[in-house]
C-alpha positions as semicolon CSV with decimal commas, in nm:
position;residue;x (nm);y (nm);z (nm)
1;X;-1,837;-2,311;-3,001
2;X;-1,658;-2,127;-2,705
3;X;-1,455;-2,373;-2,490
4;X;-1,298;-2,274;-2,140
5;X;-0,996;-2,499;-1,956
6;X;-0,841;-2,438;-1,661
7;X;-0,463;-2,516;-1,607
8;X;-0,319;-2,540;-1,273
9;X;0,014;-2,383;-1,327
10;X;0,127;-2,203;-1,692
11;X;0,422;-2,040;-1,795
12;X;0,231;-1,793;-2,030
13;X;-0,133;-1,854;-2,120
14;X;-0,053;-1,654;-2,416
15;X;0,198;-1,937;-2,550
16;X;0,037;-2,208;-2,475
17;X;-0,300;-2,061;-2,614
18;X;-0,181;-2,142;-2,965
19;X;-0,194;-2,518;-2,896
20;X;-0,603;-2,456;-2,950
21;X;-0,604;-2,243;-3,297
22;X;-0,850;-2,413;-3,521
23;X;-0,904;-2,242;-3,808
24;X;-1,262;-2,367;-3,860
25;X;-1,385;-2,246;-3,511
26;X;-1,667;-2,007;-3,507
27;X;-1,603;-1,883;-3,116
28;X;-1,305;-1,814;-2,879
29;X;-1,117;-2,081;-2,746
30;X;-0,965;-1,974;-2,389
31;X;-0,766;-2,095;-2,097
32;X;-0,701;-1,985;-1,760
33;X;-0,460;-2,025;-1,438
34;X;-0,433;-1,864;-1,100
35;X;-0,034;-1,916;-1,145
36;X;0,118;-1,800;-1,426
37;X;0,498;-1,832;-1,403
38;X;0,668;-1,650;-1,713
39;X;0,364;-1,424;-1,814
40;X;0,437;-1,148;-2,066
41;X;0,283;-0,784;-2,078
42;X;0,290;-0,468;-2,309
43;X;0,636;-0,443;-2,513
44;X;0,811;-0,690;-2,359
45;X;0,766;-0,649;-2,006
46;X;0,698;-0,918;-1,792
47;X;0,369;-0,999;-1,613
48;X;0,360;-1,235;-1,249
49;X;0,133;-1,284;-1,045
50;X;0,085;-1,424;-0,697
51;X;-0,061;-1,782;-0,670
52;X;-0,426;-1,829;-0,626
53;X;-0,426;-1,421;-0,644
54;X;-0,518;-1,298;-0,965
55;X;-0,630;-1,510;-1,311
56;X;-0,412;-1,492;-1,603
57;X;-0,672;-1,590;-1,932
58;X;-0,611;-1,582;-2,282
59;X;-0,849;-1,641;-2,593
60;X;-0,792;-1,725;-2,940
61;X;-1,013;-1,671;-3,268
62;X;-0,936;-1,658;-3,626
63;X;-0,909;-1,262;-3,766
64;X;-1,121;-1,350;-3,983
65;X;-1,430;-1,373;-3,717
66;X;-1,338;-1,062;-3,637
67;X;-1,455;-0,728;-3,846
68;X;-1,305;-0,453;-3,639
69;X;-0,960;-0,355;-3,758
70;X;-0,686;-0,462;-3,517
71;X;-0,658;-0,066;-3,305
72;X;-1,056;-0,111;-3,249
73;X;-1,029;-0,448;-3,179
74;X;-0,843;-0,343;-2,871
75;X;-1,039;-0,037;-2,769
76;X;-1,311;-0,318;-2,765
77;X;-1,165;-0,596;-2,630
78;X;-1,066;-0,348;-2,344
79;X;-1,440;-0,191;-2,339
80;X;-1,583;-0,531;-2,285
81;X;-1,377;-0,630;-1,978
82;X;-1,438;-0,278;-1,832
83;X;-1,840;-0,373;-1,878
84;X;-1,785;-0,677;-1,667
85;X;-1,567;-0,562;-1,374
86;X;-1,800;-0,212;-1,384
87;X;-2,085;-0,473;-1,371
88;X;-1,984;-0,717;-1,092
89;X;-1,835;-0,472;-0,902
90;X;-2,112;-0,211;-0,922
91;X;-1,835;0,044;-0,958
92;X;-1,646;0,318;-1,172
93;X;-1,436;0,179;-1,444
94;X;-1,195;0,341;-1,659
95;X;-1,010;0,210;-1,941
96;X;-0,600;0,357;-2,023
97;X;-0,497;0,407;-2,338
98;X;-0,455;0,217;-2,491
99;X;-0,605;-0,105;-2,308
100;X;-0,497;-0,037;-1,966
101;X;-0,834;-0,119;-1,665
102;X;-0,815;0,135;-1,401
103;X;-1,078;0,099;-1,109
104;X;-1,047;0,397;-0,807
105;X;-0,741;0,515;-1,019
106;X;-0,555;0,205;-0,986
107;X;-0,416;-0,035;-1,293
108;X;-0,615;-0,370;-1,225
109;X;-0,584;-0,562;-1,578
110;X;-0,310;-0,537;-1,855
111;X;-0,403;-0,666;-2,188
112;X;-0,183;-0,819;-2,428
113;X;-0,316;-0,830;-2,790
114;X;-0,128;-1,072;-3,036
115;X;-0,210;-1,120;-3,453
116;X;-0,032;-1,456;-3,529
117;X;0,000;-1,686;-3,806
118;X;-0,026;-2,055;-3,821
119;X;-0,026;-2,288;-4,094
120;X;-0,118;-1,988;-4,290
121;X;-0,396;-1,884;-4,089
122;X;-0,421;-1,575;-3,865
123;X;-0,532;-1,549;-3,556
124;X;-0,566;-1,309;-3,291
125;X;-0,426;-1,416;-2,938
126;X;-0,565;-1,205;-2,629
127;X;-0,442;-1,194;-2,293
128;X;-0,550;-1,063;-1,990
129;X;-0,360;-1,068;-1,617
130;X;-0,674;-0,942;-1,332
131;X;-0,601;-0,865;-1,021
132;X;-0,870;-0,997;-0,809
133;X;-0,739;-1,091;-0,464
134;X;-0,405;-0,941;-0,459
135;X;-0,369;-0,699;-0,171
136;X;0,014;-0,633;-0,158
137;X;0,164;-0,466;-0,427
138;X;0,476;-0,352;-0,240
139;X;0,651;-0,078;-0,521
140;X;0,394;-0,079;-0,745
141;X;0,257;0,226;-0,647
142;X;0,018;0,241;-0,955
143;X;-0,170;-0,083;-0,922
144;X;-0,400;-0,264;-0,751
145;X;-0,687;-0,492;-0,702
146;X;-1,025;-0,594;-0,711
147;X;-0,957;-0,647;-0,360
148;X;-0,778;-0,334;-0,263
149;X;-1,015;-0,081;-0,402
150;X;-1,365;-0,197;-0,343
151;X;-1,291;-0,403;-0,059
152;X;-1,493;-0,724;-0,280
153;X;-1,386;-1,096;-0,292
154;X;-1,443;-1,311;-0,591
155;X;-1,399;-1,721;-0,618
156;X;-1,146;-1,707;-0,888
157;X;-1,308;-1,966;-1,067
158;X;-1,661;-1,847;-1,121
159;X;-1,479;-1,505;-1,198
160;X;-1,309;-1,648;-1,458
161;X;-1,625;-1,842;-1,608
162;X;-1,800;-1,522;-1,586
163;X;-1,528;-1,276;-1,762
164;X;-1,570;-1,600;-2,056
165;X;-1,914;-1,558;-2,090
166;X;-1,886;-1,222;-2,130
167;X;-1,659;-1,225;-2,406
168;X;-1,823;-1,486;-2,582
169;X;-2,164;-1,339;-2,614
170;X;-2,036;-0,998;-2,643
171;X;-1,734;-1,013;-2,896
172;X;-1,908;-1,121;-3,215
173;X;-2,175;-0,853;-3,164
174;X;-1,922;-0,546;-3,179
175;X;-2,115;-0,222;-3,234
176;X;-1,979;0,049;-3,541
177;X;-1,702;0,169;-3,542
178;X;-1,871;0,511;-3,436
179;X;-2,028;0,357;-3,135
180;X;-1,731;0,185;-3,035
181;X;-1,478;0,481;-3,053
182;X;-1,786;0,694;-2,888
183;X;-1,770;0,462;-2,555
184;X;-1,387;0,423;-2,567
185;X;-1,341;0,818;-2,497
186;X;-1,672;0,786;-2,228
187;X;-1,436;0,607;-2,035
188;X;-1,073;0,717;-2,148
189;X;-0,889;0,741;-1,817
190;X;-0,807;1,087;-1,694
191;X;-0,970;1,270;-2,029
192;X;-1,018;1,642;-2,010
193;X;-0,799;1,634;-1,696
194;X;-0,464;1,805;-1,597
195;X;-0,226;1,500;-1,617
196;X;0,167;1,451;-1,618
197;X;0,298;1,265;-1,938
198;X;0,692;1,165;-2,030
199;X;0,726;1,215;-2,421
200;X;1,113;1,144;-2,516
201;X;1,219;1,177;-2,130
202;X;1,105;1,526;-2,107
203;X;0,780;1,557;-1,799
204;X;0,490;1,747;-1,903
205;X;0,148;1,864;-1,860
206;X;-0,118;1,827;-2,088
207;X;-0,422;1,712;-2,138
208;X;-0,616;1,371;-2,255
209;X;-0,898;1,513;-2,538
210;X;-0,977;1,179;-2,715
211;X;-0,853;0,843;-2,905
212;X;-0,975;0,812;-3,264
213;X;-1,034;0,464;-3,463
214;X;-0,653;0,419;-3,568
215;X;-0,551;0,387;-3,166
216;X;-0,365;0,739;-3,203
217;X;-0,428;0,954;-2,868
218;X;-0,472;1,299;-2,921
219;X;-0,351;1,537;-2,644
220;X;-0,363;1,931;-2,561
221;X;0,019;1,967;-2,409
222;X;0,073;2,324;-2,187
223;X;0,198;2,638;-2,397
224;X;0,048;2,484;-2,714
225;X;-0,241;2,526;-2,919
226;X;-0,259;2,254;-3,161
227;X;-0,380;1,908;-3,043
228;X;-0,088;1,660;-3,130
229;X;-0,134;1,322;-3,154
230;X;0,079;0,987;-3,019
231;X;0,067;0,628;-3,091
232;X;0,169;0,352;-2,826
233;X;0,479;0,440;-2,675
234;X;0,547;0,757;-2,810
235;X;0,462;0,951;-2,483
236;X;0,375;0,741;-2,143
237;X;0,030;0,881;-1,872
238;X;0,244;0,961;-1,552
239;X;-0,051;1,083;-1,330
């Protein structure tokens, strides 16, 4: 069963999320908020949003649902919200490595992906922070909206219901590994382009050729041959 509640005001979906592991479930438990006050993003960072702006939602299954191994979990956690916004919005999307959404070259979802344990049970514990209505992002040069880059409005509500939906008739009927990794690098953001990466707080160029199964990002950098590859945070997409 896949149940769906909506909370008026949250510090972190992804805390309170817990409060609903069952270890006997056989679906995703989820719950959403258009005002998430202490939100939390990718290593540690910090995730707010604007009231009645943007949805924060976070699900919640046992592992042991789950048959993907934890790096293709995300690629298709990540490929499975980029089917819905690419759907409702009838437009481009592109997914970041590693679980970035980018929509007309602008970051409109961060995903958090969480294993936990709980009374000896492990779970995993997914978050996502949308941008939907948001149409100021003042220094954050890099991001945007629903909103902002096709010009579409969305009741949060049935947005959220929808993006549920999706997941819960999608996630349990993950493709192989193969096909999974194969649609990852269809949509990798900014592969087989000229792009600007930071690796050890040096700048350079190089370019994205694909992600394999064990999440590592493989990358042609200027004046050398050999592909090399990175795992999260060992070199950060600039532009």
């Amino acid at each position: 069963m896949n149940s769906l509640l909506y909370l008026p005001s949250v510090g972190s979906t992804n805390d309170i999320i817990s409060q609903f592991a069952n270890p006997e479930a056989t679906g995703i438990s989820a719950v959403y908020t258009f005002d998430q006050t202490n939100g939390r993003g990718q290593y540690g960072n910090t995730w707010e949003i604007p009231k009645d702006k943007n949805i924060a939602y976070s699900f919640i299954l046992p592992t042991k649902l789950i048959e993907l191994s934890p790096n293709l979990f995300n690629f298709y956690t990540a490929l499975l919200l980029r089917d819905f916004i690419a759907k409702i919005t009838e437009n481009e999307v592109k997914v970041k490595w590693p679980n970035d959404i980018i929509l007309q070259n602008k970051k409109i979802v961060g995903i958090l992906i969480e294993k936990i344990t709980l009374n000896r049970n492990d779970y995993y514990v997914a978050g996502f922070g949308v941008n939907v209505l948001q149409d100021n992002f003042d220094a954050l040069t890099k991001a945007g909206s629903i909103k902002t880059q096709t010009q579409l409005s969305f009741d949060l509500h049935k947005f959220a219901e929808g993006m549920h939906e999706h997941f819960s008739n999608h996630l349990f009927n993950a493709p192989g590994e193969d096909q999974i990794i194969k649609r990852y690098n269809q949509f990798l953001f900014r592969k087989d382009q000229i792009s600007v990466f930071e690796i050890k707080n040096i700048r350079q160029n190089g370019i994205i050729r694909h992600a394999d199964k064990d999440g590592y990002l493989y990358v042609t950098l200027e004046n050398e041959d050999e592909l090399r590859k990175f795992f999260h945070k060992e070199l950060t997409l600039l532009y």
